[in-house]
PDB file of C-alpha atoms in Angstrom:
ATOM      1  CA  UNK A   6      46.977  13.871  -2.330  1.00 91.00           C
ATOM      2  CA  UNK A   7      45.105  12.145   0.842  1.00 94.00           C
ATOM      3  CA  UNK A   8      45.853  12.904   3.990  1.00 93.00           C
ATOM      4  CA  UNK A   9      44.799  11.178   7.692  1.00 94.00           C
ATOM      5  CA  UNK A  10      44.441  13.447   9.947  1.00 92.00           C
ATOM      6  CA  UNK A  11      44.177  11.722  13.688  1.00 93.00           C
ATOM      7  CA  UNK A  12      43.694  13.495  17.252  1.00 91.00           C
ATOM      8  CA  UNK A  13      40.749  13.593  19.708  1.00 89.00           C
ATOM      9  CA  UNK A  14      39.341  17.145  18.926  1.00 85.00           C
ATOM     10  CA  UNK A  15      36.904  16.235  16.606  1.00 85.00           C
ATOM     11  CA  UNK A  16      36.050  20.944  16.108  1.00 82.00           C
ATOM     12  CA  UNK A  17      39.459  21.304  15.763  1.00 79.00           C
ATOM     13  CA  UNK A  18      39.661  18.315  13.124  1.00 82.00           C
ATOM     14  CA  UNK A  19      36.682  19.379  11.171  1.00 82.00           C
ATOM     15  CA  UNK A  20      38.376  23.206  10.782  1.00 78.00           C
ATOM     16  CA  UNK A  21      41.909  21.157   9.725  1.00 76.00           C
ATOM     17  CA  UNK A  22      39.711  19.341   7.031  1.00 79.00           C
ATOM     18  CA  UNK A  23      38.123  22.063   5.790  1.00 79.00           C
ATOM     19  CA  UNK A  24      40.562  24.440   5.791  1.00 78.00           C
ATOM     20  CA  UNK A  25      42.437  22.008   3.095  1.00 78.00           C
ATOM     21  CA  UNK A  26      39.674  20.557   1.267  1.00 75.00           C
ATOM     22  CA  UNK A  27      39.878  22.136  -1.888  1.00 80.00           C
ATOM     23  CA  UNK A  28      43.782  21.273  -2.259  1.00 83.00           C
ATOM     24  CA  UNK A  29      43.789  18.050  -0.768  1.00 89.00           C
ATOM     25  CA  UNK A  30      41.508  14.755   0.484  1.00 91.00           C
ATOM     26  CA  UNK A  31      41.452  15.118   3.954  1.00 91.00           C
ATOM     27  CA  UNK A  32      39.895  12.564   5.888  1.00 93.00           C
ATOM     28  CA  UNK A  33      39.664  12.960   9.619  1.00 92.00           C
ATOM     29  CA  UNK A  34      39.394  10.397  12.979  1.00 95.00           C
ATOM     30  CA  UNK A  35      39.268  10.933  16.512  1.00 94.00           C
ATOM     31  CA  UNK A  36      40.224   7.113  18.234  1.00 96.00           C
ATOM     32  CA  UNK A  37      42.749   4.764  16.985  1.00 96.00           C
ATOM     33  CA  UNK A  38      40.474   1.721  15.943  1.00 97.00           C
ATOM     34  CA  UNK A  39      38.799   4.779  13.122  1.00 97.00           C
ATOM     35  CA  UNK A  40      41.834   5.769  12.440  1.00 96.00           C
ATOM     36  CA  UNK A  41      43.019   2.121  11.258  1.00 96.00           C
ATOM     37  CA  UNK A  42      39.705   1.304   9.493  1.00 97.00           C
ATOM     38  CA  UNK A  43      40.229   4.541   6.844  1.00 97.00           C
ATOM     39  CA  UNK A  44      43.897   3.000   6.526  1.00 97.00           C
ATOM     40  CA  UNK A  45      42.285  -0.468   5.676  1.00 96.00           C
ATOM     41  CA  UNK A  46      39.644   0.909   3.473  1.00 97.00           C
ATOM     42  CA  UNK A  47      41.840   4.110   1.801  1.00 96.00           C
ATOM     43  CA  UNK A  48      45.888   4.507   0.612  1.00 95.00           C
ATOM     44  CA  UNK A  49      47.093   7.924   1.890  1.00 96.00           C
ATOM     45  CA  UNK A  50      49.834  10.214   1.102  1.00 94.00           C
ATOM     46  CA  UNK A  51      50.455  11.706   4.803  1.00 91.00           C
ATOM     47  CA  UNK A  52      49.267  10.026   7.891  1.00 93.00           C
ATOM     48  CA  UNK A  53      49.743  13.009  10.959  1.00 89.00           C
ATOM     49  CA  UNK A  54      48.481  11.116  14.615  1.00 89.00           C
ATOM     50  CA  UNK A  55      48.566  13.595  17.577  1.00 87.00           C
ATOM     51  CA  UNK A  56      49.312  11.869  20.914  1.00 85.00           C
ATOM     52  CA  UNK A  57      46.612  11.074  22.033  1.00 87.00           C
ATOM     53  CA  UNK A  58      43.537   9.509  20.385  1.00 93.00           C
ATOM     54  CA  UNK A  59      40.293   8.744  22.059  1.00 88.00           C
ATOM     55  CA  UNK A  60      41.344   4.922  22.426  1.00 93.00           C
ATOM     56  CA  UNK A  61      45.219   5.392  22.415  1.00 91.00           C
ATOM     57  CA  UNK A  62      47.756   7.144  21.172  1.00 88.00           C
ATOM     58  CA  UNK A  63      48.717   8.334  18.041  1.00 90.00           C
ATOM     59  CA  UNK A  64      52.091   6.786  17.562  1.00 88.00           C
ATOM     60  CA  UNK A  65      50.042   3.248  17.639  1.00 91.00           C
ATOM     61  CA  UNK A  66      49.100   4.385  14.451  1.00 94.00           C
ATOM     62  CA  UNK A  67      52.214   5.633  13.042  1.00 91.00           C
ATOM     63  CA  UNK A  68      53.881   2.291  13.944  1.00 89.00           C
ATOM     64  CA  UNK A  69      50.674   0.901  11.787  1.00 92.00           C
ATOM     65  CA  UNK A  70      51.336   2.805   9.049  1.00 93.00           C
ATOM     66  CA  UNK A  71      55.206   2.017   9.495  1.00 89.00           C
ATOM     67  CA  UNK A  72      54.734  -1.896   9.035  1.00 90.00           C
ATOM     68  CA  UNK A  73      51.416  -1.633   6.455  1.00 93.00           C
ATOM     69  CA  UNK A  74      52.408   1.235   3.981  1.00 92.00           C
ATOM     70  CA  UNK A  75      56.513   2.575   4.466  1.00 89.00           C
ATOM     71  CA  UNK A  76      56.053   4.781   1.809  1.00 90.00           C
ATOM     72  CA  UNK A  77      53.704   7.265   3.583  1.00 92.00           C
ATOM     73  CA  UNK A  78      54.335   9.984   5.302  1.00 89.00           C
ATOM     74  CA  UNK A  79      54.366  10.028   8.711  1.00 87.00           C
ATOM     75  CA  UNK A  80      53.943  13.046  11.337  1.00 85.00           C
ATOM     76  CA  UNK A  81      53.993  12.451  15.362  1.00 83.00           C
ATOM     77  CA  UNK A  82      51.845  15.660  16.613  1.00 80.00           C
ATOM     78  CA  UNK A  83      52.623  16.044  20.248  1.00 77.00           C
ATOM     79  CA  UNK A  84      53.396  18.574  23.449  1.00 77.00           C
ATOM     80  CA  UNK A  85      56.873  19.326  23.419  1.00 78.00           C
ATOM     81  CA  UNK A  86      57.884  17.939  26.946  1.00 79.00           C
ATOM     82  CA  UNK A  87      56.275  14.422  25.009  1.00 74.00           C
ATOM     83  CA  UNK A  88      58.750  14.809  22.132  1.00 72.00           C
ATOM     84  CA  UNK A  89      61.582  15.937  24.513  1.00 75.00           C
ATOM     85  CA  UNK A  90      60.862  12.358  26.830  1.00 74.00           C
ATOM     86  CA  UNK A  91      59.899  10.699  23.502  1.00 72.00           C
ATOM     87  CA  UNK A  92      63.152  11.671  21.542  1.00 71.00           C
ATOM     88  CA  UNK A  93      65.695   9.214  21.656  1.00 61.00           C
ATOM     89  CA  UNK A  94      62.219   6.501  21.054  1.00 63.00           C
ATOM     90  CA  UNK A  95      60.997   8.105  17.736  1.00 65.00           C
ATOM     91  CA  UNK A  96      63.406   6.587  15.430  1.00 62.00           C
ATOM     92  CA  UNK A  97      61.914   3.192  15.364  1.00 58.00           C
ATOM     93  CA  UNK A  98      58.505   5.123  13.993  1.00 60.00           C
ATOM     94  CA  UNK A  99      60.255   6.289  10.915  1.00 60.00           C
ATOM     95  CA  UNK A 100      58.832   9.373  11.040  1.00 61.00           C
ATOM     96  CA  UNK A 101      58.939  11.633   8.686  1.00 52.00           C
ATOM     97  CA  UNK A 102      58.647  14.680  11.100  1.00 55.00           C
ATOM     98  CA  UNK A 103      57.614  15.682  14.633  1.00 58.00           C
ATOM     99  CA  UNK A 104      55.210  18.674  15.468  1.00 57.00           C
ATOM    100  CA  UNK A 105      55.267  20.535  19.266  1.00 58.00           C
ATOM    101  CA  UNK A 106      51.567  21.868  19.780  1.00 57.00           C
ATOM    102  CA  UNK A 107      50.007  23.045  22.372  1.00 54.00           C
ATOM    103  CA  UNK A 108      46.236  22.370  23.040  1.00 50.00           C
ATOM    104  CA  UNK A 109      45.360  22.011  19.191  1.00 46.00           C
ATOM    105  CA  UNK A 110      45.024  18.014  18.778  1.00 46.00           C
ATOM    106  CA  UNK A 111      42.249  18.248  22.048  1.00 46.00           C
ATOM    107  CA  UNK A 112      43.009  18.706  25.722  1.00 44.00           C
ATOM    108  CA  UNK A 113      45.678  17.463  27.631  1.00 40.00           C
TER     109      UNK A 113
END
């Protein structure tokens, strides 16, 4: 299984990736433009986008993902008063799931 990992902390995505490497393909980006070359170049499984990205935000690329590949699997990783102002929105993202985090996907 290959999963996109996508948020601006690029420590915090290099622990993610190899805290899961031996069970899955992780591949990691930081910005939104990276993020939508490895879903040119690669087919994943599960795409999860945190907020914000170093060039946008994360649900740019979900809505990417949304039009490109249906089938994957998308998580929205965001802070909880984003989801809460976000929540009636989210639906047109077909998203598989949301995530509340705190300071995990970089700083806010």
């Amino acid at each position: 299984m290959r999963v996109l990992v996508a948020g601006r902390n690029a420590k915090v995505l290099a622990i993610t990736a190899g805290t899961f490497a031996t069970d899955l393909k992780m591949e990691t980006a930081t910005t939104k433009a990276e993020s939508l070359a490895l879903l040119q170049r690669l087919e994943f499984d599960i795409v999860i986008a945190c907020e914000r990205l170093g060039d946008g935000s994360g649900l740019e690329v979900l809505s990417q993902v949304a039009v490109n590949t249906p089938n994957t699997l998308r998580i929205f990783a965001a802070r909880p008063a984003t989801l809460e102002l976000l929540k009636g929105e989210l639906g047109l993202f077909g998203l598989c799931r949301t995530r509340s985090i705190s300071r995990s996907c970089g700083p806010h």
